[in-house]
Coordinates of C-alpha atoms and ligand atoms in Angstrom, one line a residue:
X1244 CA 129.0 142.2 47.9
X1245 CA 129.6 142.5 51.4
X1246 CA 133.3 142.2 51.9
X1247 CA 132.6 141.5 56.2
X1248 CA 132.3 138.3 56.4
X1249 CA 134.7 136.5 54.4
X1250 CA 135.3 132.6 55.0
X1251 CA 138.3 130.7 54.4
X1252 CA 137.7 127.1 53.5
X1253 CA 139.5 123.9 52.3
X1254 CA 137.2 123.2 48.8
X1255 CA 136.4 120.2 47.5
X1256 CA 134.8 118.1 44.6
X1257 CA 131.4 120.3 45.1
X1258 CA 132.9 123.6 44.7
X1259 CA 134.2 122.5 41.1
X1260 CA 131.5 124.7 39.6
X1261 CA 132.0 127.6 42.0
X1262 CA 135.6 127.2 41.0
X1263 CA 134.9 127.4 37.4
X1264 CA 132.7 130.0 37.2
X1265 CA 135.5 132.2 39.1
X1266 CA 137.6 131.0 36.8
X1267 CA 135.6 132.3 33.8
X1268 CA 135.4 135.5 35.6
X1269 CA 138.8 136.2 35.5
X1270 CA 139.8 134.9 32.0
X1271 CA 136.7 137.9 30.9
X1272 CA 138.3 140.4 33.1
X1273 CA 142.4 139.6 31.4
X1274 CA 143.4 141.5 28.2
X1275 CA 144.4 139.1 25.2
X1276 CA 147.9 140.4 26.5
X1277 CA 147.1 139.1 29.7
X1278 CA 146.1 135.8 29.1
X1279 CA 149.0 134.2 30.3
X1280 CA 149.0 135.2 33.3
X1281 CA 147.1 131.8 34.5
X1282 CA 146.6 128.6 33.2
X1283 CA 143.0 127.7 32.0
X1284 CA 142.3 124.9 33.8
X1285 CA 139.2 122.4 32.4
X1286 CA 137.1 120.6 35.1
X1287 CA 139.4 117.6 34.8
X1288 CA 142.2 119.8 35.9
X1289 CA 140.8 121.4 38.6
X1290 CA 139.3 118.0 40.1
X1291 CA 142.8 116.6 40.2
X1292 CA 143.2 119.6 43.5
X1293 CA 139.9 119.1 44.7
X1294 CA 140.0 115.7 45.2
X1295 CA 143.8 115.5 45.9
X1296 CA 145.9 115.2 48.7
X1297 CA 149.1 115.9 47.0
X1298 CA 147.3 119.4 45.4
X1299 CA 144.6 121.1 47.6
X1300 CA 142.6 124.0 46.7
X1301 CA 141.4 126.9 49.7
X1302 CA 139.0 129.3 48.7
X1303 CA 137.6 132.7 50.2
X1304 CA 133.9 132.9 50.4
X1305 CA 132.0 135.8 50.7
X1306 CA 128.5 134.0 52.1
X1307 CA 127.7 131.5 49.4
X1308 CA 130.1 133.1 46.2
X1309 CA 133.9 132.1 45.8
X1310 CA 135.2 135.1 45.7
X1311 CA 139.2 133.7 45.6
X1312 CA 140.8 130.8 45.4
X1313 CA 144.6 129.0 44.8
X1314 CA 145.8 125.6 44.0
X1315 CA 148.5 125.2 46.5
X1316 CA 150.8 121.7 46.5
X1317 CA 152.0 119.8 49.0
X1318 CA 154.1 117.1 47.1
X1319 CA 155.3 113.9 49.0
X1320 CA 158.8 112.4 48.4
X1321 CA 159.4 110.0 45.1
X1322 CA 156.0 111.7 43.5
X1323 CA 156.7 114.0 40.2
X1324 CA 155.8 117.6 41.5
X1325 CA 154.8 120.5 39.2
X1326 CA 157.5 123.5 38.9
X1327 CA 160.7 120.6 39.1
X1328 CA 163.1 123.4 37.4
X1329 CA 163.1 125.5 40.4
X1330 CA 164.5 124.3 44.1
X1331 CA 164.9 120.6 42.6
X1332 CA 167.5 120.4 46.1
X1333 CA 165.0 120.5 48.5
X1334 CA 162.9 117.3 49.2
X1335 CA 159.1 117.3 47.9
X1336 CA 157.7 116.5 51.9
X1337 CA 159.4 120.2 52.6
X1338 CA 157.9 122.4 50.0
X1339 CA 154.3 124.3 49.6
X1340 CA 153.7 125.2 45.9
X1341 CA 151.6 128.3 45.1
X1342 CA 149.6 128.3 41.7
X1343 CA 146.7 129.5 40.2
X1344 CA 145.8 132.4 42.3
X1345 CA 142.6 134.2 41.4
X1346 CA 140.8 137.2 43.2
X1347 CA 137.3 138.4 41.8
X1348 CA 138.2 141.5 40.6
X1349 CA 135.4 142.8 42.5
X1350 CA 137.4 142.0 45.8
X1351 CA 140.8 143.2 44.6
X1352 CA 142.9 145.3 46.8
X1353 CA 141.7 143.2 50.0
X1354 CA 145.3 141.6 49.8
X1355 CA 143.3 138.2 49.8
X1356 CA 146.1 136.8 47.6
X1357 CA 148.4 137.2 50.6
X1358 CA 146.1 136.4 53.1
X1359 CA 145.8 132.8 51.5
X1360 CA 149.7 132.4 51.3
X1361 CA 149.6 133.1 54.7
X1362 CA 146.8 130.9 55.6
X1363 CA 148.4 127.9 53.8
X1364 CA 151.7 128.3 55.0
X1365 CA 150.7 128.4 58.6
X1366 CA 148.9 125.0 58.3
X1367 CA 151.9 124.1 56.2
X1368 CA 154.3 124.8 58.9
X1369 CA 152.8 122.2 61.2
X1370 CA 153.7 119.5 57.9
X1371 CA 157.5 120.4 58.5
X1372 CA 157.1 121.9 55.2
X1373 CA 160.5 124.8 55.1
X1374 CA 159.9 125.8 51.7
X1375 CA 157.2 127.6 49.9
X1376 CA 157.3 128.3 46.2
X1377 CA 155.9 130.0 43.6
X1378 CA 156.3 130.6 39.7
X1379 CA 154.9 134.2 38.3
X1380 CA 154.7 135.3 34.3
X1381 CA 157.7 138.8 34.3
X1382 CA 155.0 140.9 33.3
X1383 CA 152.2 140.0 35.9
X1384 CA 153.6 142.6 38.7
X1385 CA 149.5 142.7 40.6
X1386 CA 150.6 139.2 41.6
X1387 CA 154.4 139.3 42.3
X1388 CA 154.1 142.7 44.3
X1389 CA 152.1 140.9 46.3
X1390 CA 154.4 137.8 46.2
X1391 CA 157.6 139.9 47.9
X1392 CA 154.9 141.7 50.6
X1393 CA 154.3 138.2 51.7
X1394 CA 158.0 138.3 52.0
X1395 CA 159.2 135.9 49.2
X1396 CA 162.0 136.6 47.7
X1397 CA 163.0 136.4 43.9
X1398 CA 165.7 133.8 43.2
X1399 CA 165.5 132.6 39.7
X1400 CA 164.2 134.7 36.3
X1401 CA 163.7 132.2 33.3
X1402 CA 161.4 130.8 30.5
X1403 CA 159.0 128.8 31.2
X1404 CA 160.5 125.4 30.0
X1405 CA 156.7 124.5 28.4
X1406 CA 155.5 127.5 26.5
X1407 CA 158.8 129.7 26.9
X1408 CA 157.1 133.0 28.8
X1409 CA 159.8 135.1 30.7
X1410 CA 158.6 134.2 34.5
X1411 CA 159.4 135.1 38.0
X1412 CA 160.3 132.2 40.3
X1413 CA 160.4 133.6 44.3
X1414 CA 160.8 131.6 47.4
X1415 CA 160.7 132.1 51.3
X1416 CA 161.7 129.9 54.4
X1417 CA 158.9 128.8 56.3
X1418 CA 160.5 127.4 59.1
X1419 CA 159.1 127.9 62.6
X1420 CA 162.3 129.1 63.8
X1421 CA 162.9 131.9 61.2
X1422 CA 158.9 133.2 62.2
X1423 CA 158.4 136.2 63.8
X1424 CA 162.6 136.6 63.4
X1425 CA 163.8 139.5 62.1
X1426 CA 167.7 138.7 60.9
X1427 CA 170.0 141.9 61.5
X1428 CA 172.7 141.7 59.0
X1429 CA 175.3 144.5 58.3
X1430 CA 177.3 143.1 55.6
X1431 CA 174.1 143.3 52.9
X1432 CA 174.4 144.8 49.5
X1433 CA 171.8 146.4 47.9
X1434 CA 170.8 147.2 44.1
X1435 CA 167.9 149.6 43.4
X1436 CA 166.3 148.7 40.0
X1437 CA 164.7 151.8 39.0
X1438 CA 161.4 150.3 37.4
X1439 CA 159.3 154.7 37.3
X1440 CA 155.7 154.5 36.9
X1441 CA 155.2 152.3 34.7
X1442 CA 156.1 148.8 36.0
X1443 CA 154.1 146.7 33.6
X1444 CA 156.3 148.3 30.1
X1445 CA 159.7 148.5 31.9
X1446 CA 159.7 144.9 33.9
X1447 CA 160.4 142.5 31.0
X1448 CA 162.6 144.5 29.8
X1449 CA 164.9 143.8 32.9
X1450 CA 165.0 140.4 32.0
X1451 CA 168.4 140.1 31.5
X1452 CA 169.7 142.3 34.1
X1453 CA 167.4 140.4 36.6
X1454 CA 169.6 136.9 35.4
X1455 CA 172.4 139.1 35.7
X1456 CA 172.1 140.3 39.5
X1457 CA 170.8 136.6 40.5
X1458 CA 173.9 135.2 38.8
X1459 CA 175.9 137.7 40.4
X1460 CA 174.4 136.6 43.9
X1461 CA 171.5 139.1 44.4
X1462 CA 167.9 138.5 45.7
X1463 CA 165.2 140.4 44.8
X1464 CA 163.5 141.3 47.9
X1465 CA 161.5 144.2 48.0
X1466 CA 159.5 147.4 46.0
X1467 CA 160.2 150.6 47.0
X1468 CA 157.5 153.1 46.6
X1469 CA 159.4 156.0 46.8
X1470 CA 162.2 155.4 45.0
X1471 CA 159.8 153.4 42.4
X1472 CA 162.3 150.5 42.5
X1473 CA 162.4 147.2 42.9
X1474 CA 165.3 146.3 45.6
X1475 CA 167.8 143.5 45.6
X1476 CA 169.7 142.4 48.0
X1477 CA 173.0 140.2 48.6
X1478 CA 174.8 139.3 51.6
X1479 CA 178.9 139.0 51.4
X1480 CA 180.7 137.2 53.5
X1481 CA 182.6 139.6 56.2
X1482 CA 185.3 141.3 55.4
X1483 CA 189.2 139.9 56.2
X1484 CA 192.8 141.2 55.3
X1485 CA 195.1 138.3 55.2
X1486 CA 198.8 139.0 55.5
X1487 CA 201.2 136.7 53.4
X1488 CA 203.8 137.5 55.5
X1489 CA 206.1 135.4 53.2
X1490 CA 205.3 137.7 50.5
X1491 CA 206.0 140.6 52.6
X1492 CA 209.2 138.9 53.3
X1493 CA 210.4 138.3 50.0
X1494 CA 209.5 142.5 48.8
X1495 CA 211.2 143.6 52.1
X1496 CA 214.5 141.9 50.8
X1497 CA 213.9 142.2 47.3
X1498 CA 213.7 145.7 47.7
X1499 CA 216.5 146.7 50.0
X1500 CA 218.4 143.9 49.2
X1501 CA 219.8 142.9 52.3
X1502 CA 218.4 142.4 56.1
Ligands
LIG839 C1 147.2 138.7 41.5 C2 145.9 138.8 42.3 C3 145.5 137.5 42.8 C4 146.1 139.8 43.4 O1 144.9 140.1 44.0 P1 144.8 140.8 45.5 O2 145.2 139.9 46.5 O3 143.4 141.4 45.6 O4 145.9 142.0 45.4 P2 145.6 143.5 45.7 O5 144.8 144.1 44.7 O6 145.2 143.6 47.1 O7 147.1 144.1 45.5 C5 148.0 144.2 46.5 C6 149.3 144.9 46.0 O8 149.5 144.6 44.6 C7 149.6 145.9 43.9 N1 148.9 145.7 42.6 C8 147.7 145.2 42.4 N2 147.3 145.3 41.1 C9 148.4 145.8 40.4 C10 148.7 146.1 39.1 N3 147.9 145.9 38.1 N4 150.0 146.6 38.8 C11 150.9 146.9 39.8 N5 150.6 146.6 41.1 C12 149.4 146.1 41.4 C13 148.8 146.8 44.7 O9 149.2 148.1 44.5 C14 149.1 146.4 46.1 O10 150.4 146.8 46.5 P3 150.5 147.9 47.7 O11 149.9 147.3 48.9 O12 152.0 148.0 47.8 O13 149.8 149.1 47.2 C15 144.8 139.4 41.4 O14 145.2 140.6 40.8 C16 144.3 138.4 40.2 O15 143.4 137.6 40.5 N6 144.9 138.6 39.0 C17 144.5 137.8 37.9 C18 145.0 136.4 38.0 C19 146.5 136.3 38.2 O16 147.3 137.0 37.6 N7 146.8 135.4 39.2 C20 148.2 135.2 39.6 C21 148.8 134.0 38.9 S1 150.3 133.5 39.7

């Protein structure tokens, strides 16, 4: 294991072994408990992105061994896309749809996860894609965490509408024009949700109160290290007193009874 001289690379119908054998890797490295965290995807499956042009797959090599790789989509209009319950608004040719992320846990802490998002959504950005997406189980923080550092923002907490797991949907706007721009807003309120040290019992949890604070207009955006919370924020419209001078009218004479 080297770790120097990582390659990026679109995959394709012969690096459907590679990809299963990473795969397998994973699924021996996730606790029974854990097993949700990804789909277990048969060679059919898989084939489907590696052949596609609707799904693609990129994968990280380290010399000959895929040592990462994602299933990212990039749905045309009128096709059925996977994930339809979130951002059903926004037109398929717009969005980039993250799924099935996997990291050799050898190469963990490499930030490879967000180095892909990045990679995809640059090349995805010269497709007009504005959109990406992605849809993470509540109790998988390794892989949200890294989710919000790559600046998406959670906008929707739900079940799973197939198998009913409490998941994470975040989003970001990919836009050339919102690159490299930092927005200065002052009229932003913030919620810190106090998650201590141990993220993975307290998260779901928080279910609830995360439905709560999305109804209520807030996005999660952030995980403070020092406060060991997860922040959420939501912009108000400025604030303006309006006069009904009629009103103030009508108490003026109500009051002293004449004028
Ligand atoms: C999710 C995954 C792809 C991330 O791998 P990675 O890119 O190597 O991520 P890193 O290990 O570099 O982690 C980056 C951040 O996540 C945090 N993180 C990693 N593992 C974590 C864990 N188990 N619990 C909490 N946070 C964790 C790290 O602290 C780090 O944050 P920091 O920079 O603020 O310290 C990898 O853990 C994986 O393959 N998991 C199993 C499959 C899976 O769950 N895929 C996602 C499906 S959507």
């Amino acid at each position: 294991m080297s770790k120097k001289h990582l390659i990026v690379k679109k995959l394709d119908g012969t690096n459907l072994q590679d990809v299963m054998n990473l795969q397998d890797r994973i699924i021996a490295n996730l606790s029974d408990d854990e097993q949700h965290f990804i789909l277990h995807r048969t060679e059919k499956d898989y084939m489907k992105s590696l052949n596609g042009t609707s799904s693609n797959m990129l994968g990280v090599f380290d010399g000959s061994e895929l040592i990462a790789q994602i299933i990212y989509g990039l749905p045309k209009n009128g096709e059925t896309r996977d994930m339809p319950e979130f951002k059903s608004n926004i037109p398929n040719n717009e969005l980039v749809i993250f799924e099935a992320i996997l990291v050799d846990p050898a190469y963990r802490g490499s930030s490879l996860m967000k180095r892909m998002l990045e990679h995809i959504e640059q090349n995805a950005i010269d497709d007009n894609r504005t959109h990406s997406i992605i849809q993470i189980a509540i109790d998988n923080p390794a892989s949200w965490i890294n989710a919000l550092h790559h600046g998406m923002k959670i906008t929707k907490v739900d079940r799973d509408p197939t198998d009913g797991v409490k998941v994470i949907y975040l989003e970001k706007k990919i836009s050339k024009t919102t690159q490299n721009t930092t927005l200065i807003q002052d009229n932003i309120k913030t919620y810190n949700m106090y998650l201590g040290d141990n993220i993975h019992k307290k998260i779901p949890s928080l279910f609830l109160k995360m439905q709560h604070l999305i109804q209520k207009g807030y996005k999660g955006v952030t995980l403070d290290k020092e406060t060991k919370s997860l922040i959420w924020h939501k912009s108000e419209e400025p604030k303006t007193t309006f006069f009904d001078f009629n009103k103030l009218y009508t108490n003026n004479f109500q009051k002293t009874g004449t004028l």
